[in-house]
Coordinates of N, CA, C and O in Angstrom, one line a residue:
X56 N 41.5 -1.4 5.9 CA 41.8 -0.5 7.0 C 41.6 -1.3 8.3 O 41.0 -2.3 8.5
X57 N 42.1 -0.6 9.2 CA 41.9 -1.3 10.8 C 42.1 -0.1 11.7 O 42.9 0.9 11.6
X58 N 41.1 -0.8 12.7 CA 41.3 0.3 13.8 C 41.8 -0.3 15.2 O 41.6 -1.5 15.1
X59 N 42.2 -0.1 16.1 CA 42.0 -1.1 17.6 C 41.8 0.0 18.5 O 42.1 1.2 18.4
X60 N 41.1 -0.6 19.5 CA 39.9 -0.1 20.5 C 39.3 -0.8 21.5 O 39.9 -1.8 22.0
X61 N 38.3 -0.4 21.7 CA 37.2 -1.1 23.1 C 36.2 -1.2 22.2 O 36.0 -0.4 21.3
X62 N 35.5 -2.0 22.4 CA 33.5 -2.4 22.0 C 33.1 -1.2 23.4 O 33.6 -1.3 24.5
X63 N 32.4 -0.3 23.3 CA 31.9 0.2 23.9 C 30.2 -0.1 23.7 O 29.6 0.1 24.8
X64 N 29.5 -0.4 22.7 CA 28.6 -0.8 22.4 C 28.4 -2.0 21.7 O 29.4 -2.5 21.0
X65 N 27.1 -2.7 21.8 CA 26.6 -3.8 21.0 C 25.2 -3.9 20.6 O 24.3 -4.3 21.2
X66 N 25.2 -3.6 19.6 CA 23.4 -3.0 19.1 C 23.1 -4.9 18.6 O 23.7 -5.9 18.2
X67 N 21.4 -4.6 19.2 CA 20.4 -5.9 18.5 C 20.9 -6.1 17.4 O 21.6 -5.2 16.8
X68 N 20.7 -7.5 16.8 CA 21.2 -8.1 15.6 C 19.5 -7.6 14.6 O 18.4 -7.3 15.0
X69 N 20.0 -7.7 13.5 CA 18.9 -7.1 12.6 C 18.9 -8.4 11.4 O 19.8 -8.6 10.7
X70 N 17.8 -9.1 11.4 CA 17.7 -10.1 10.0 C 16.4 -9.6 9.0 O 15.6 -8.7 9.3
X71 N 16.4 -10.1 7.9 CA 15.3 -10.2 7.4 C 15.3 -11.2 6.4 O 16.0 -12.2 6.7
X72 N 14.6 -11.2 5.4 CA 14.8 -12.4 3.8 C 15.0 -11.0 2.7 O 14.7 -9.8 2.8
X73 N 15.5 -11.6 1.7 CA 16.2 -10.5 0.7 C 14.7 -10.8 -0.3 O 14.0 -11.9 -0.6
X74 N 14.5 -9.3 -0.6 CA 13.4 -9.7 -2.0 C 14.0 -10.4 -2.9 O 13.4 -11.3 -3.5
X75 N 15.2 -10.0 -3.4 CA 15.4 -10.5 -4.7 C 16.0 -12.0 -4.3 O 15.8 -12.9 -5.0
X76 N 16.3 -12.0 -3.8 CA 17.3 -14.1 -3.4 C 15.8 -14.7 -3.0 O 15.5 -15.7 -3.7
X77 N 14.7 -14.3 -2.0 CA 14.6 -15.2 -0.8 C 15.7 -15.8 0.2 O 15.4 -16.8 0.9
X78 N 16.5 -15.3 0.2 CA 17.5 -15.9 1.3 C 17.3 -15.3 2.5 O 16.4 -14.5 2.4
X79 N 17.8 -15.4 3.6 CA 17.5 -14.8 5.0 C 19.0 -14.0 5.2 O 20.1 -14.6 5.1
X80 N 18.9 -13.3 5.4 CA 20.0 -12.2 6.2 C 20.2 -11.7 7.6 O 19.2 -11.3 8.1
X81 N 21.4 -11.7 8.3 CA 21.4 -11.0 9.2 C 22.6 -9.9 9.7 O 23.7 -10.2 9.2
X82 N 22.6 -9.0 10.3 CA 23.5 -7.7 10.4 C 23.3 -7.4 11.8 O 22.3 -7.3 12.4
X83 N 25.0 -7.3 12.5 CA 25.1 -6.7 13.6 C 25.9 -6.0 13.9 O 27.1 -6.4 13.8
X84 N 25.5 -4.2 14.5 CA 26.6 -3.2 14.8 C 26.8 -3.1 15.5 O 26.0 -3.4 16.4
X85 N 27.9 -2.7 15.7 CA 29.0 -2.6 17.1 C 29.6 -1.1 17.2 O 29.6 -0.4 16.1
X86 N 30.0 -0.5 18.4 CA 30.6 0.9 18.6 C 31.7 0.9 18.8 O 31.8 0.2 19.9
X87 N 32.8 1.2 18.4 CA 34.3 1.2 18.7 C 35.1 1.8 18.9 O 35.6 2.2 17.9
X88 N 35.7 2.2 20.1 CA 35.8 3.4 20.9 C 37.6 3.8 20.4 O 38.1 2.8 20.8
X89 N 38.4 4.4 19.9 CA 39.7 4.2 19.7 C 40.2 5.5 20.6 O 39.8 6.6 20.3
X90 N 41.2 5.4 21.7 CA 41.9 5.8 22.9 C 42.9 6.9 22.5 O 43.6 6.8 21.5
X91 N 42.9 7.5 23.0 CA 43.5 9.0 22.5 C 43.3 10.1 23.7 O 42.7 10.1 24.8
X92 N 44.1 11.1 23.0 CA 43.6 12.5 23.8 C 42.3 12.8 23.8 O 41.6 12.9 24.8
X93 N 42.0 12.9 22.2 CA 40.4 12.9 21.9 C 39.4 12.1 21.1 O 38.9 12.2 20.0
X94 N 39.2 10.8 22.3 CA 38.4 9.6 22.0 C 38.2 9.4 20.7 O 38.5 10.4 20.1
X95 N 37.7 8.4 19.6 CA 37.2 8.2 18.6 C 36.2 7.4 18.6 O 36.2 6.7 19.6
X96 N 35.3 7.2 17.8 CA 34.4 6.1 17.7 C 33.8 6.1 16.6 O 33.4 7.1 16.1
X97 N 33.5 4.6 16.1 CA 33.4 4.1 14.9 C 32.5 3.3 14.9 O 32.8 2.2 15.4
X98 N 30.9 3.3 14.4 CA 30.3 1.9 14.3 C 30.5 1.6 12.9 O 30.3 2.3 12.0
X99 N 31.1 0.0 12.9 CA 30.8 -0.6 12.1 C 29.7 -1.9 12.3 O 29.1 -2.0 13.4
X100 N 29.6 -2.7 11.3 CA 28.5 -3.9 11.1 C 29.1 -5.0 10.9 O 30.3 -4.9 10.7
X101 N 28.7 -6.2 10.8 CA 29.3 -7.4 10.7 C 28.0 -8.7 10.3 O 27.3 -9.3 11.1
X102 N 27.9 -8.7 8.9 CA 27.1 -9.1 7.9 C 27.0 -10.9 7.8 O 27.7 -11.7 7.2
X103 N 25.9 -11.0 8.5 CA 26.0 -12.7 8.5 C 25.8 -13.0 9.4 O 26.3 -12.3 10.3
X104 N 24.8 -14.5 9.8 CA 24.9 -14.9 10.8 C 26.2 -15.7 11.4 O 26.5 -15.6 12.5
X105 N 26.8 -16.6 10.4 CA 27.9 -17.0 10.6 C 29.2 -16.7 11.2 O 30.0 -17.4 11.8
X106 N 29.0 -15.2 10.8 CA 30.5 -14.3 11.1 C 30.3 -14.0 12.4 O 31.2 -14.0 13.3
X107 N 28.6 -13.7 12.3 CA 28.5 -12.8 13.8 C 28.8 -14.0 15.2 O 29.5 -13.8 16.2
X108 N 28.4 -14.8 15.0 CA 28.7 -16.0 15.7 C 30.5 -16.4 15.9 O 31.2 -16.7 16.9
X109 N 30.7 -16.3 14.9 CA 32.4 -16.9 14.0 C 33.2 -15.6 15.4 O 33.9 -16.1 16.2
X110 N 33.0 -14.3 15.5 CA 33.2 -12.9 16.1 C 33.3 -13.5 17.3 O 34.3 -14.1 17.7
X111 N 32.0 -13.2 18.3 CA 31.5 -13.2 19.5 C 31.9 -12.2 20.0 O 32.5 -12.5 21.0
X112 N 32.0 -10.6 19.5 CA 31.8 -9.4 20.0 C 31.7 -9.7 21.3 O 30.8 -10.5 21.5
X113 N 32.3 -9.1 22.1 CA 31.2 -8.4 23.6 C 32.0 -7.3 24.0 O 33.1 -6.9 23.7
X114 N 30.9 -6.8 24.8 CA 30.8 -4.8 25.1 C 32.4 -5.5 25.9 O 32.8 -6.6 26.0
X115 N 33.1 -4.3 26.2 CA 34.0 -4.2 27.0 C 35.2 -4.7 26.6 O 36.2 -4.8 27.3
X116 N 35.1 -5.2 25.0 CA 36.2 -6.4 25.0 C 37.5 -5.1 24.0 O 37.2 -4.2 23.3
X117 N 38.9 -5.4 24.3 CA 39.8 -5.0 23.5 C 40.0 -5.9 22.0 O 40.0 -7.1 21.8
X118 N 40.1 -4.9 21.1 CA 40.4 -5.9 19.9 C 40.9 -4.8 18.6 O 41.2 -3.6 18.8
X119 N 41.0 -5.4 17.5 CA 41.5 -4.5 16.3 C 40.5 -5.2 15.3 O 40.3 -6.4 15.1
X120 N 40.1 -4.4 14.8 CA 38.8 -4.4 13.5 C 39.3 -4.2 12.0 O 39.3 -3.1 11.5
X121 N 39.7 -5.1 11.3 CA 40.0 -5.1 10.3 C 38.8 -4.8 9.6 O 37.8 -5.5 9.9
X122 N 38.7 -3.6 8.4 CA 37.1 -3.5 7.8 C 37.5 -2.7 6.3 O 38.4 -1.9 6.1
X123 N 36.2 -3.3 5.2 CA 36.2 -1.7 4.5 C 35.3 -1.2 4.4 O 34.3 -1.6 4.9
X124 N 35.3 0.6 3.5 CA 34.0 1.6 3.6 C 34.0 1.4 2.1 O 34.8 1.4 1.1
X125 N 32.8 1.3 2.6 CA 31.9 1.7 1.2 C 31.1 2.9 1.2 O 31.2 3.5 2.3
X126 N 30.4 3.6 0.2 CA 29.1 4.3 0.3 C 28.1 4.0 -0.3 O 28.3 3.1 -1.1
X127 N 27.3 4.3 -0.3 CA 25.8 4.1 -1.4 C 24.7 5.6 -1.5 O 24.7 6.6 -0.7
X128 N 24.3 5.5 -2.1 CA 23.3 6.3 -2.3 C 21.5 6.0 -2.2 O 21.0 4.9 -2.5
X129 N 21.0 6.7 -1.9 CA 19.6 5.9 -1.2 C 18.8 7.4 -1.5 O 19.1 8.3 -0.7
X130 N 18.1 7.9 -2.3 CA 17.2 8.9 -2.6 C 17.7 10.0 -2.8 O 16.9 10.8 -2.5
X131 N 18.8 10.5 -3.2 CA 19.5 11.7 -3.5 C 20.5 11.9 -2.2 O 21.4 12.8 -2.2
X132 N 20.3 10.8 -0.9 CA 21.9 10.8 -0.2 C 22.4 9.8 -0.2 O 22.0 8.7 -0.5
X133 N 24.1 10.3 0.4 CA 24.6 9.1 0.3 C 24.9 8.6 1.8 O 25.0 9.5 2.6
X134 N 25.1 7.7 2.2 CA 25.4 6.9 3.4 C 27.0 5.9 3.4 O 27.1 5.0 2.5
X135 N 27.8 6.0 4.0 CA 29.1 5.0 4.3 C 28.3 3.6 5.0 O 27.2 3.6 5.5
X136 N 28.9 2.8 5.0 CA 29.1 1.7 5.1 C 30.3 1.1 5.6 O 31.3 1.3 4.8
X137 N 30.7 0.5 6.8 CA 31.8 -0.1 7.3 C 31.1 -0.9 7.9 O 30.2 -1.0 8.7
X138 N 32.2 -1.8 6.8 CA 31.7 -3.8 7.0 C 33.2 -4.3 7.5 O 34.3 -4.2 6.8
X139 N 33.0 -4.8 8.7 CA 34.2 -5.5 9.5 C 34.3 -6.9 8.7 O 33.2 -7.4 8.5
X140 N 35.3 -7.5 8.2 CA 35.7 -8.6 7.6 C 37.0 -9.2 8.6 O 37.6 -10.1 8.1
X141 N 37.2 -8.9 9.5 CA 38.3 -10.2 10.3 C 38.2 -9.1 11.7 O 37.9 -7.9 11.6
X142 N 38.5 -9.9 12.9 CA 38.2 -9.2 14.4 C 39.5 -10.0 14.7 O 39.6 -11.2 14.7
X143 N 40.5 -9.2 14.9 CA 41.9 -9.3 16.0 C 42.5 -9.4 17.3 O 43.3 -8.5 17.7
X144 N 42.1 -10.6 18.2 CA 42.2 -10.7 19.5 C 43.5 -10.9 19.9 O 44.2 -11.6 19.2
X145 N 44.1 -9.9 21.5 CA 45.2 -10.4 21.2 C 46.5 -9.7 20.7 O 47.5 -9.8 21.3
X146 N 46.5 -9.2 20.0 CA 47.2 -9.0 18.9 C 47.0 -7.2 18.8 O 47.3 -6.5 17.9
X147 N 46.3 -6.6 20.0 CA 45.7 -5.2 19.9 C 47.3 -4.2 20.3 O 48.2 -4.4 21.2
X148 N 47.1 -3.4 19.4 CA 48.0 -2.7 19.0 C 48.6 -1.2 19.8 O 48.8 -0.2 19.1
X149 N 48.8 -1.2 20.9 CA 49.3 0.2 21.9 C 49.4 1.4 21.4 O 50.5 1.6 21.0
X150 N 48.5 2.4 21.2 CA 49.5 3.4 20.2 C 50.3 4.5 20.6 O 49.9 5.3 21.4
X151 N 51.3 4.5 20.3 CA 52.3 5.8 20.9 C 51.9 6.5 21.6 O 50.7 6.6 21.2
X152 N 52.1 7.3 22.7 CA 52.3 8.7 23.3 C 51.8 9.6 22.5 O 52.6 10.0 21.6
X153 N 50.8 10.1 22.5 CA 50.9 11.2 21.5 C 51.2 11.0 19.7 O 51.7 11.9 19.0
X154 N 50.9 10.1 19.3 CA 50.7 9.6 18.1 C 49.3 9.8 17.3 O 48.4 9.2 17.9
X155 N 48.8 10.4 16.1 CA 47.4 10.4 16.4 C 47.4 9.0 15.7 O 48.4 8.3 15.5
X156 N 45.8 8.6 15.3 CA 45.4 7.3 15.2 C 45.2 6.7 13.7 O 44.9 5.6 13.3
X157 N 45.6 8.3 12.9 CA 44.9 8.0 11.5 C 46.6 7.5 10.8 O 46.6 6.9 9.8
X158 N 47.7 7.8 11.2 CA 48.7 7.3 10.8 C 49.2 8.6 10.3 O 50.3 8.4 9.9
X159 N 49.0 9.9 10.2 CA 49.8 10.7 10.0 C 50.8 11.2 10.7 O 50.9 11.1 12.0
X160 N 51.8 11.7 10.0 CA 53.0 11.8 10.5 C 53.4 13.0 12.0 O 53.0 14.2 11.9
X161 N 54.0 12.7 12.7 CA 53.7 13.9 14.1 C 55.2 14.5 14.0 O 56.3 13.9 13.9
X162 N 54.6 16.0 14.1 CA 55.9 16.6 14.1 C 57.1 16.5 15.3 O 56.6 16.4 16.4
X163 N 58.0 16.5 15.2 CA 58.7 16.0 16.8 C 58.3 17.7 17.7 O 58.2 18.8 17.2
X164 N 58.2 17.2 18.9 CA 58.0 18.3 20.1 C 59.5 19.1 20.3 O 60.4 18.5 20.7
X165 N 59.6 20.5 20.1 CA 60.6 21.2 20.6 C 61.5 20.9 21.7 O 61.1 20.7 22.8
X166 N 63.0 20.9 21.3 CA 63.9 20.5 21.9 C 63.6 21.4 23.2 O 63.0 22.5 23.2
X167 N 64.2 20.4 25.0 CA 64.2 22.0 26.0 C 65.2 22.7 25.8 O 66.3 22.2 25.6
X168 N 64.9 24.6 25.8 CA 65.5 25.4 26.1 C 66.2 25.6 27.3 O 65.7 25.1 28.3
X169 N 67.3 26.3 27.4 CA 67.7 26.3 28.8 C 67.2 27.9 29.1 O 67.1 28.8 28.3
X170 N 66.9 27.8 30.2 CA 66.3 29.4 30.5 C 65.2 29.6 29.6 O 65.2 30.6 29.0
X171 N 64.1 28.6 29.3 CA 63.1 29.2 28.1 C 62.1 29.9 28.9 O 61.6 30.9 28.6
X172 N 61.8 29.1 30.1 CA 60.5 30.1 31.2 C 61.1 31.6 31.1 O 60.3 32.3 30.5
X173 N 62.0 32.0 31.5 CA 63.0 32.8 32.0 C 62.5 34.0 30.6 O 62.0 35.1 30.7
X174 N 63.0 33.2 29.1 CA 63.1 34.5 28.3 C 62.4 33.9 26.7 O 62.9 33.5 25.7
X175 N 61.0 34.0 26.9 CA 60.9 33.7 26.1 C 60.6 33.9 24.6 O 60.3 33.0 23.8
X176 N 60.7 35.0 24.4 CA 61.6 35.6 23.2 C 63.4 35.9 23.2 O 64.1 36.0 24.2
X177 N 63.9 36.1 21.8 CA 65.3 36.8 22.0 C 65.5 38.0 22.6 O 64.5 38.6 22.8
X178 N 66.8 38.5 22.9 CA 66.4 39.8 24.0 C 66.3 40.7 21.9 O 66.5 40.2 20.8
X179 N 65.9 42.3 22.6 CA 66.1 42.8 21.6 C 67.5 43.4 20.5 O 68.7 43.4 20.8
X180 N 67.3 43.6 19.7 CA 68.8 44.2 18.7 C 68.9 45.4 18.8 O 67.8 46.1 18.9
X181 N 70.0 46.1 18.9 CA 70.2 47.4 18.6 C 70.5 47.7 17.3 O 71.4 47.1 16.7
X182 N 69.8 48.5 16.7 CA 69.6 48.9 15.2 C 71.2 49.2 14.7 O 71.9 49.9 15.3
X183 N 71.6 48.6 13.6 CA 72.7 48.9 13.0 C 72.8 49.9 11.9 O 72.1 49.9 10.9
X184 N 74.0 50.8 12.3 CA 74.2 51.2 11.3 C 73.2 53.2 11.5 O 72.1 53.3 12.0
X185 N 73.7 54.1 11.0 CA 72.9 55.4 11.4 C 71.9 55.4 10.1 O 72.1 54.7 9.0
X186 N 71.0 56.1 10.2 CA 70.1 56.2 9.3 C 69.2 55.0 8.8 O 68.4 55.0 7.9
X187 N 69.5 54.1 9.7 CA 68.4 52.7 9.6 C 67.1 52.7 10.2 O 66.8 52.7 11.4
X188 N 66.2 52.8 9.0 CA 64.5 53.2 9.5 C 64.1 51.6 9.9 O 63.1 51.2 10.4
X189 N 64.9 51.1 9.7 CA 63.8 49.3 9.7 C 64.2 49.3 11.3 O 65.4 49.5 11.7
X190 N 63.1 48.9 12.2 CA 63.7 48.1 13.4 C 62.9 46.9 13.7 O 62.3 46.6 14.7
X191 N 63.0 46.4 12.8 CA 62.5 44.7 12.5 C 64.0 44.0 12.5 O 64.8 44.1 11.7
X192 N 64.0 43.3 14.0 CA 65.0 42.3 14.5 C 65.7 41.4 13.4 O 66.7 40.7 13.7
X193 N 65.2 41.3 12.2 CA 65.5 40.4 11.3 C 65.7 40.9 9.7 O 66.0 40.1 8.8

């Protein structure tokens, strides 16, 4: 999946050593703001010293976040996970007018009416026909 946006945030980098490897680890999250009517935002992480370096995130910057979710479970809850695997400079993506962000499809906006301020229902019907109880226009 991918999103494009602003870095609106840049959280401390987090290392430690793994019990089970002894290897050393490090993990850095980022906030990712996606532009709309009604803002979005997304932290994901970016696993590695190498990558994080390989990246060079910074606050303010435009880009598209290629990433996947995972979940896990951790004591009877579960938590998502979104791990960024490629950062796209450059290459950030404009989105439509009124398009939303998740890729669903948007219905087209009603053609203009002429005179629609003016009348905005049909005028009424005159009931057809004698002995007609229904005066439901339709």
């Amino acid at each position: 999946m991918e999103l494009t946006g602003r870095i609106i945030a840049v959280m401390e980098p987090r290392s430690g050593v793994s019990a089970r490897t002894g290897n050393s680890w490090m993990s850095q999250e980022y906030v990712l703001e996606v532009p709309g009517t009604y803002p979005k935002r997304c932290v994901f992480n970016i696993f590695g010293e190498d990558r994080i370096k390989q990246f060079n995130i910074q606050n303010g910057e435009d880009l598209t976040v290629q990433f996947d979710i995972d979940a896990r479970e951790y004591n009877g809850r579960w938590f998502n996970d979104i791990r960024a695997f490629n950062i796209l400079r450059g290459q950030a993506q404009q989105p439509v007018a009124g398009a939303p962000m998740d890729g669903a499809p948007v219905a087209a906006p009603f053609p203009p009416q002429p005179n629609a301020a003016a009348a905005p229902f049909p005028p009424a019907q005159e009931p057809s026909g004698e002995g007609s109880t229904d005066d439901l226009p339709f």
